[in-house]
JSON list of C-alpha atoms in Angstrom, two decimals:
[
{"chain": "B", "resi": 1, "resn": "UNK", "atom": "CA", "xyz": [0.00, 0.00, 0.00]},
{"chain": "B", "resi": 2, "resn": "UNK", "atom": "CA", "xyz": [1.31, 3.38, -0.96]},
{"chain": "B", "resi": 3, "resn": "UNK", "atom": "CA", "xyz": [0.74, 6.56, 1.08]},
{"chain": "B", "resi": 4, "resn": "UNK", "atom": "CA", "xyz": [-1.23, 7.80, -1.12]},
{"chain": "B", "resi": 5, "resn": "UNK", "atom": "CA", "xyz": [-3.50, 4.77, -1.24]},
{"chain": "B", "resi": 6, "resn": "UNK", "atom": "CA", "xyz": [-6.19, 3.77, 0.38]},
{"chain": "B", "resi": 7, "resn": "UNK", "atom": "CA", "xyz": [-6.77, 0.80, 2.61]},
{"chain": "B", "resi": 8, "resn": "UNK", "atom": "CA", "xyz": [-9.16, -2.20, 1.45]},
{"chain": "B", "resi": 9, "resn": "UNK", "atom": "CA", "xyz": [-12.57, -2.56, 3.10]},
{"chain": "B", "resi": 10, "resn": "UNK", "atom": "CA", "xyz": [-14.70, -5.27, 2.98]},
{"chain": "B", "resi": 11, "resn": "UNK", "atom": "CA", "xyz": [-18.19, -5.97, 3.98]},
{"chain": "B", "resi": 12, "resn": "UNK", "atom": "CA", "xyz": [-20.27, -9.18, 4.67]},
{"chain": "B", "resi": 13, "resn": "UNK", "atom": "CA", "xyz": [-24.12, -8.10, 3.43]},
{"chain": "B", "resi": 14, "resn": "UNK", "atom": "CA", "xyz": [-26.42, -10.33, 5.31]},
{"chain": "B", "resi": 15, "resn": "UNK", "atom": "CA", "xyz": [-30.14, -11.29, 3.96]},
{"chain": "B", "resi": 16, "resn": "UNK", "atom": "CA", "xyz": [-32.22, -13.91, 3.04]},
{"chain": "B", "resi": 17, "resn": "UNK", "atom": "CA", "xyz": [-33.47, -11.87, -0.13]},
{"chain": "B", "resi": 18, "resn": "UNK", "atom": "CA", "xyz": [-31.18, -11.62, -2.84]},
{"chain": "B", "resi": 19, "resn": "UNK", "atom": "CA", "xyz": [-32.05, -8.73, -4.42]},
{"chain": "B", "resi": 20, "resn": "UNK", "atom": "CA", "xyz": [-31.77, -6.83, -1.48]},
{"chain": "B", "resi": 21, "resn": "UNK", "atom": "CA", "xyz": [-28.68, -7.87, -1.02]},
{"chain": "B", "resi": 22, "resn": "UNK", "atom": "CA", "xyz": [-27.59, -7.46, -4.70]},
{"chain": "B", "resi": 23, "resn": "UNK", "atom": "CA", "xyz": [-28.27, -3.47, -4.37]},
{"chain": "B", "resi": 24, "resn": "UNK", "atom": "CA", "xyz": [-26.66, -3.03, -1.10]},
{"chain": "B", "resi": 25, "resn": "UNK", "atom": "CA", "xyz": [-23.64, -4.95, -3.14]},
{"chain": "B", "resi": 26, "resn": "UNK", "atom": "CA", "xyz": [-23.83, -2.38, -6.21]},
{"chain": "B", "resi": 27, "resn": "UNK", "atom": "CA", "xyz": [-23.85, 0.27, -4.04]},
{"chain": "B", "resi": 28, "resn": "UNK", "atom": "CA", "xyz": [-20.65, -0.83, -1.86]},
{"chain": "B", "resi": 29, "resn": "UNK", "atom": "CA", "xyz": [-18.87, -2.18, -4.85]},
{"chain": "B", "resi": 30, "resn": "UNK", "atom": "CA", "xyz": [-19.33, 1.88, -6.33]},
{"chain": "B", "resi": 31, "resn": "UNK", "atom": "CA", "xyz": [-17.65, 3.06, -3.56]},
{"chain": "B", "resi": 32, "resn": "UNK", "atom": "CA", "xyz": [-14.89, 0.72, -3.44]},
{"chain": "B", "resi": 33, "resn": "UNK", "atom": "CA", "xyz": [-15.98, -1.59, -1.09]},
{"chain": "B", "resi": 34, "resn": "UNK", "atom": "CA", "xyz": [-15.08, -5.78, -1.31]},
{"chain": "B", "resi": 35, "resn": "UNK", "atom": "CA", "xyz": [-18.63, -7.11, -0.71]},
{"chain": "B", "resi": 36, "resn": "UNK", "atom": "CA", "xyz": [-19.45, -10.95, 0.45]},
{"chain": "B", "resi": 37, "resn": "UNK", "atom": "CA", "xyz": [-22.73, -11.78, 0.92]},
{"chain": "B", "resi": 38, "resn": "UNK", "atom": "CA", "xyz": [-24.96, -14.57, 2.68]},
{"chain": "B", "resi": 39, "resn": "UNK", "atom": "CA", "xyz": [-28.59, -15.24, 2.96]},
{"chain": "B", "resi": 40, "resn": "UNK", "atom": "CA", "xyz": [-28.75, -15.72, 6.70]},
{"chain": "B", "resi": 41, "resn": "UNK", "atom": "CA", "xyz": [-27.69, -15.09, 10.10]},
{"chain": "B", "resi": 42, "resn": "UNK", "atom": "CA", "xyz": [-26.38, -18.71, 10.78]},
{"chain": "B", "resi": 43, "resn": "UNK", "atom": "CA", "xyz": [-24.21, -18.53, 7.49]},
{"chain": "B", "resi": 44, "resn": "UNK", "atom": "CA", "xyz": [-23.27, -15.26, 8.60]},
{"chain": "B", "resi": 45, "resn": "UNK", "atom": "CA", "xyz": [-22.08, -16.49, 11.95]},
{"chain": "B", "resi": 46, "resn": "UNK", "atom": "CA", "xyz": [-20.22, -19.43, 9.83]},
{"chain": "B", "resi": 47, "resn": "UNK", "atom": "CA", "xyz": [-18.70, -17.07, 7.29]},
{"chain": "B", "resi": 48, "resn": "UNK", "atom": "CA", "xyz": [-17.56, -14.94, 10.19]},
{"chain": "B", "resi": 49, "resn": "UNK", "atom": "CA", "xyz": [-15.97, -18.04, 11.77]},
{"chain": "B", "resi": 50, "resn": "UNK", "atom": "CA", "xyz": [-14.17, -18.96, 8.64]},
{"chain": "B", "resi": 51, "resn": "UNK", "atom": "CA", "xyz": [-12.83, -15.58, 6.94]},
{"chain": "B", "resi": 52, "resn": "UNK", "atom": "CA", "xyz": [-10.65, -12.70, 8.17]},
{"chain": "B", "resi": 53, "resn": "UNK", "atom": "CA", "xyz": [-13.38, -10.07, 10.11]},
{"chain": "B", "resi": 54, "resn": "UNK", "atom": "CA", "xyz": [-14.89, -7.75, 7.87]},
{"chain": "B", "resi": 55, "resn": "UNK", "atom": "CA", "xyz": [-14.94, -3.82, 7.99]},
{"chain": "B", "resi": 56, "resn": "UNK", "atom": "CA", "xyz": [-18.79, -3.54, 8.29]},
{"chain": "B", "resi": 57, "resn": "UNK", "atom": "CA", "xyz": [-21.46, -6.06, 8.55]},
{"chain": "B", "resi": 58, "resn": "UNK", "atom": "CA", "xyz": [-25.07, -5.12, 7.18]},
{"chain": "B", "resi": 59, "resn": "UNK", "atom": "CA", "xyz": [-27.60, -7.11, 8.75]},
{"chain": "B", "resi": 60, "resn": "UNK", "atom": "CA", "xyz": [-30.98, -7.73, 8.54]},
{"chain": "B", "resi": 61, "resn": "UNK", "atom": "CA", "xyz": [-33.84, -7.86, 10.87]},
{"chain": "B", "resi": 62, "resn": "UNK", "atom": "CA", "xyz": [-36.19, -10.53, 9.88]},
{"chain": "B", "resi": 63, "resn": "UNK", "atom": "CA", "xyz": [-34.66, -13.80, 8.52]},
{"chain": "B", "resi": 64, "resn": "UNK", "atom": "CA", "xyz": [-35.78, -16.96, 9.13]},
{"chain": "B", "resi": 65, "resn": "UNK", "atom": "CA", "xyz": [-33.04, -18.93, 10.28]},
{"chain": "B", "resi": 66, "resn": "UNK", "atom": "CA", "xyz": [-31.81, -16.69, 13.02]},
{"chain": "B", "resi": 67, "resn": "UNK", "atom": "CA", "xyz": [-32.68, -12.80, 13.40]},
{"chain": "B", "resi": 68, "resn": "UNK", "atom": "CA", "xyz": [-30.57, -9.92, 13.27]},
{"chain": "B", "resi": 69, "resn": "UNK", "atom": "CA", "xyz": [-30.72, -9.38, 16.40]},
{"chain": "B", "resi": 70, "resn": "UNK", "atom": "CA", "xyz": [-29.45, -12.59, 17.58]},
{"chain": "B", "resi": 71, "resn": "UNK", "atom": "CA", "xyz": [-26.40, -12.58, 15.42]},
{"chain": "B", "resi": 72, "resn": "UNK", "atom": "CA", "xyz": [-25.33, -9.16, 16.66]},
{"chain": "B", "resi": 73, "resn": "UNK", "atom": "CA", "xyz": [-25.69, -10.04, 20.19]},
{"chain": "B", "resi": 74, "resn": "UNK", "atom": "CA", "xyz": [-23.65, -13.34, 19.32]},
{"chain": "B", "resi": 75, "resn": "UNK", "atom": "CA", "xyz": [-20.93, -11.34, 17.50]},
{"chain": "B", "resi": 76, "resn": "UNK", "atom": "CA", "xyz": [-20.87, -8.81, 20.29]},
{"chain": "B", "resi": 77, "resn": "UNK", "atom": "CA", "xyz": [-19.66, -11.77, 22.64]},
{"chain": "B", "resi": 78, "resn": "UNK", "atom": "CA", "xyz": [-16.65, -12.92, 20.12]},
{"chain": "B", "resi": 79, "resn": "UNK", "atom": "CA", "xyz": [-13.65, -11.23, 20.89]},
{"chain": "B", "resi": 80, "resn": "UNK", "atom": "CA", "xyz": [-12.17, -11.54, 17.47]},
{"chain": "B", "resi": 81, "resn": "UNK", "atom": "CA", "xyz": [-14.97, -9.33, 16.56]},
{"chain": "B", "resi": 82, "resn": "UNK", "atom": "CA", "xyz": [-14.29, -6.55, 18.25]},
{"chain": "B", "resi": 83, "resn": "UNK", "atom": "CA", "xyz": [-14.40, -3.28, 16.81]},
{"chain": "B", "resi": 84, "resn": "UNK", "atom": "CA", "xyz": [-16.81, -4.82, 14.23]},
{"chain": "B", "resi": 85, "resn": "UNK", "atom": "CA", "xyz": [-19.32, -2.62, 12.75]},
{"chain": "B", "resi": 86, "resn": "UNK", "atom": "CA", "xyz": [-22.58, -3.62, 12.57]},
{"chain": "B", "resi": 87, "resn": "UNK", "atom": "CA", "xyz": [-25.63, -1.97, 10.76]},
{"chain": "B", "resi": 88, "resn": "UNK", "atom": "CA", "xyz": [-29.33, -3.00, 11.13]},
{"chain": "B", "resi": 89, "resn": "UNK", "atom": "CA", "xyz": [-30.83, -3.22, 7.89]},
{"chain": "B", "resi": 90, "resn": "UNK", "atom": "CA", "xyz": [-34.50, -3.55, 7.94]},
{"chain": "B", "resi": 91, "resn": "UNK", "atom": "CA", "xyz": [-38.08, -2.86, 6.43]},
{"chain": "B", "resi": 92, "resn": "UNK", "atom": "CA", "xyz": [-39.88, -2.44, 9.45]},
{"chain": "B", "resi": 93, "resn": "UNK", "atom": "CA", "xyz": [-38.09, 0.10, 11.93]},
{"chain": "B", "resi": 94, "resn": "UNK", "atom": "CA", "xyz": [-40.12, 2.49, 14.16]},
{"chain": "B", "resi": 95, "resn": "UNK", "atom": "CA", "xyz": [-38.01, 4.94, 16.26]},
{"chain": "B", "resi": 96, "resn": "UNK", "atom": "CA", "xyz": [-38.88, 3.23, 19.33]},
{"chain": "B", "resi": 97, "resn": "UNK", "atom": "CA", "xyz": [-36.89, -0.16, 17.11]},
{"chain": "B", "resi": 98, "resn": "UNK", "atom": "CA", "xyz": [-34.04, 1.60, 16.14]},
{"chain": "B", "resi": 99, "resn": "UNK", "atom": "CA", "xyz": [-33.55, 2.90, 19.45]},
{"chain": "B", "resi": 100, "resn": "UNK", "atom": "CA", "xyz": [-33.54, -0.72, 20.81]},
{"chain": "B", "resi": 101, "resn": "UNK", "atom": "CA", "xyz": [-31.01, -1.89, 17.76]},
{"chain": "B", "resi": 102, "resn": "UNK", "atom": "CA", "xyz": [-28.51, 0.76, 18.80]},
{"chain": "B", "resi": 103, "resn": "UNK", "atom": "CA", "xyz": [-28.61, -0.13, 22.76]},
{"chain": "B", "resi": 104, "resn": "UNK", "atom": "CA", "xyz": [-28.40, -3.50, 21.79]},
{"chain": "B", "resi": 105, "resn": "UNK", "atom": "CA", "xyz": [-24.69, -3.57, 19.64]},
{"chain": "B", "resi": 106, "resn": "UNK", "atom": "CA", "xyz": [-25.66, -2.09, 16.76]},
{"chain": "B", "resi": 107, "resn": "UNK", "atom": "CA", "xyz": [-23.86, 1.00, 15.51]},
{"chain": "B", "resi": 108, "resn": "UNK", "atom": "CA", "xyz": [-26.24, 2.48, 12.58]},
{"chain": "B", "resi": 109, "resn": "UNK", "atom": "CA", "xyz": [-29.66, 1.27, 11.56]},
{"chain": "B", "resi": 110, "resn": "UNK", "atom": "CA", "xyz": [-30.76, 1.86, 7.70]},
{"chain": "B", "resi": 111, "resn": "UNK", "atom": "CA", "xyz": [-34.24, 1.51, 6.73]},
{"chain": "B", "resi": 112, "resn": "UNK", "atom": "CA", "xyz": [-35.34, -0.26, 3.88]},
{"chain": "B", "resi": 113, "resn": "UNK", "atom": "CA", "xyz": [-35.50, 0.34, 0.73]},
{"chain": "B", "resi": 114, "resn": "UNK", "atom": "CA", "xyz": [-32.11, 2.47, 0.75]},
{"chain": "B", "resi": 115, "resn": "UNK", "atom": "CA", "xyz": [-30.75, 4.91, -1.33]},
{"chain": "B", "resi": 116, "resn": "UNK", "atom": "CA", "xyz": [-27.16, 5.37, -2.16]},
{"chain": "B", "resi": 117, "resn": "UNK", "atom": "CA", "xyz": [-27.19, 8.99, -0.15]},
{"chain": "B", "resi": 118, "resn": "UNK", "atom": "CA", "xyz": [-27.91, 7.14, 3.09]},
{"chain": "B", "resi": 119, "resn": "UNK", "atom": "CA", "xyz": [-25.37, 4.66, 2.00]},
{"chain": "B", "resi": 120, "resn": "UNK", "atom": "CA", "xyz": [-22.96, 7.29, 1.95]},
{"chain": "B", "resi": 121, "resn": "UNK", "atom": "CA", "xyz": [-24.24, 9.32, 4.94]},
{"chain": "B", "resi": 122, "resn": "UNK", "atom": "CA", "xyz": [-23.92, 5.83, 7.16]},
{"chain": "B", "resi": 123, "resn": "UNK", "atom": "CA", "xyz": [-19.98, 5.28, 5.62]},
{"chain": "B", "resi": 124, "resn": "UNK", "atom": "CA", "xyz": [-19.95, 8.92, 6.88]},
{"chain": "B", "resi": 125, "resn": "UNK", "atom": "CA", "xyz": [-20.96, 8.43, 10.08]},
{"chain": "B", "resi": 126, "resn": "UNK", "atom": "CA", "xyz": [-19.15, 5.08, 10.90]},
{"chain": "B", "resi": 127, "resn": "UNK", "atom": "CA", "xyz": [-16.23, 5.25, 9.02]},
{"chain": "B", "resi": 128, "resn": "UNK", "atom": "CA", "xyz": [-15.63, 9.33, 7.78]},
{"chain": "B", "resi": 129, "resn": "UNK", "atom": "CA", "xyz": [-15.78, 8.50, 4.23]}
]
């Protein structure tokens, strides 16, 4: 890496629909992001296991396998995950929701169906890109 360069990121885009997980992957991939991708929060958890830790993990809410909510609370408790970021990704978030998300591990919440602004505002906030 040269000076001028800039580090690698990669993120692991978690849900059990694939086009949702397809535009969250254009969007990263535009702004120079390594995107990996699983449909679920136990493949997450196994992908996690398995590959170096990620920058950023986007997670969804509802899947059927094991919820969001679950696999950041199981992440939170791996120590070679620390320093992790983790953003809810979700269709169905009142205030009163993403108030819950963020006490419980999560750093950002984006609401479904996303925009590549609020992409950019949330690598903003997390990361100052």
């Amino acid at each position: 890496m040269t000076p001028t360069s800039t580090p690698e990121r990669h993120v692991l885009v978690v849900d059990d629909v694939m086009l949702n997980r397809k535009l969250v992957f254009a969007f990263l991939s535009r702004m120079g992001w390594q995107c990996h991708e699983v449909d679920g929060g136990l493949p997450a958890l196994d992908w996690l296991a398995s590959h170096p830790k990620p920058d950023l993990m986007l997670l969804d809410i509802s899947m059927p396998d094991l919820d969001g909510e679950a696999v950041c609370n199981q992440v939170r408790a791996m120590p070679a995950l620390a320093g992790l970021k983790i953003v809810a990704y979700t269709a169905h978030a009142s205030s009163q929701d993403s108030e819950r998300f963020l006490a419980n591990g999560f750093d950002e919440v984006l609401i479904k169906p996303i925009s590549m602004q609020r992409i950019k505002e949330v690598m903003h906030d997390l990361f100052g890109l």
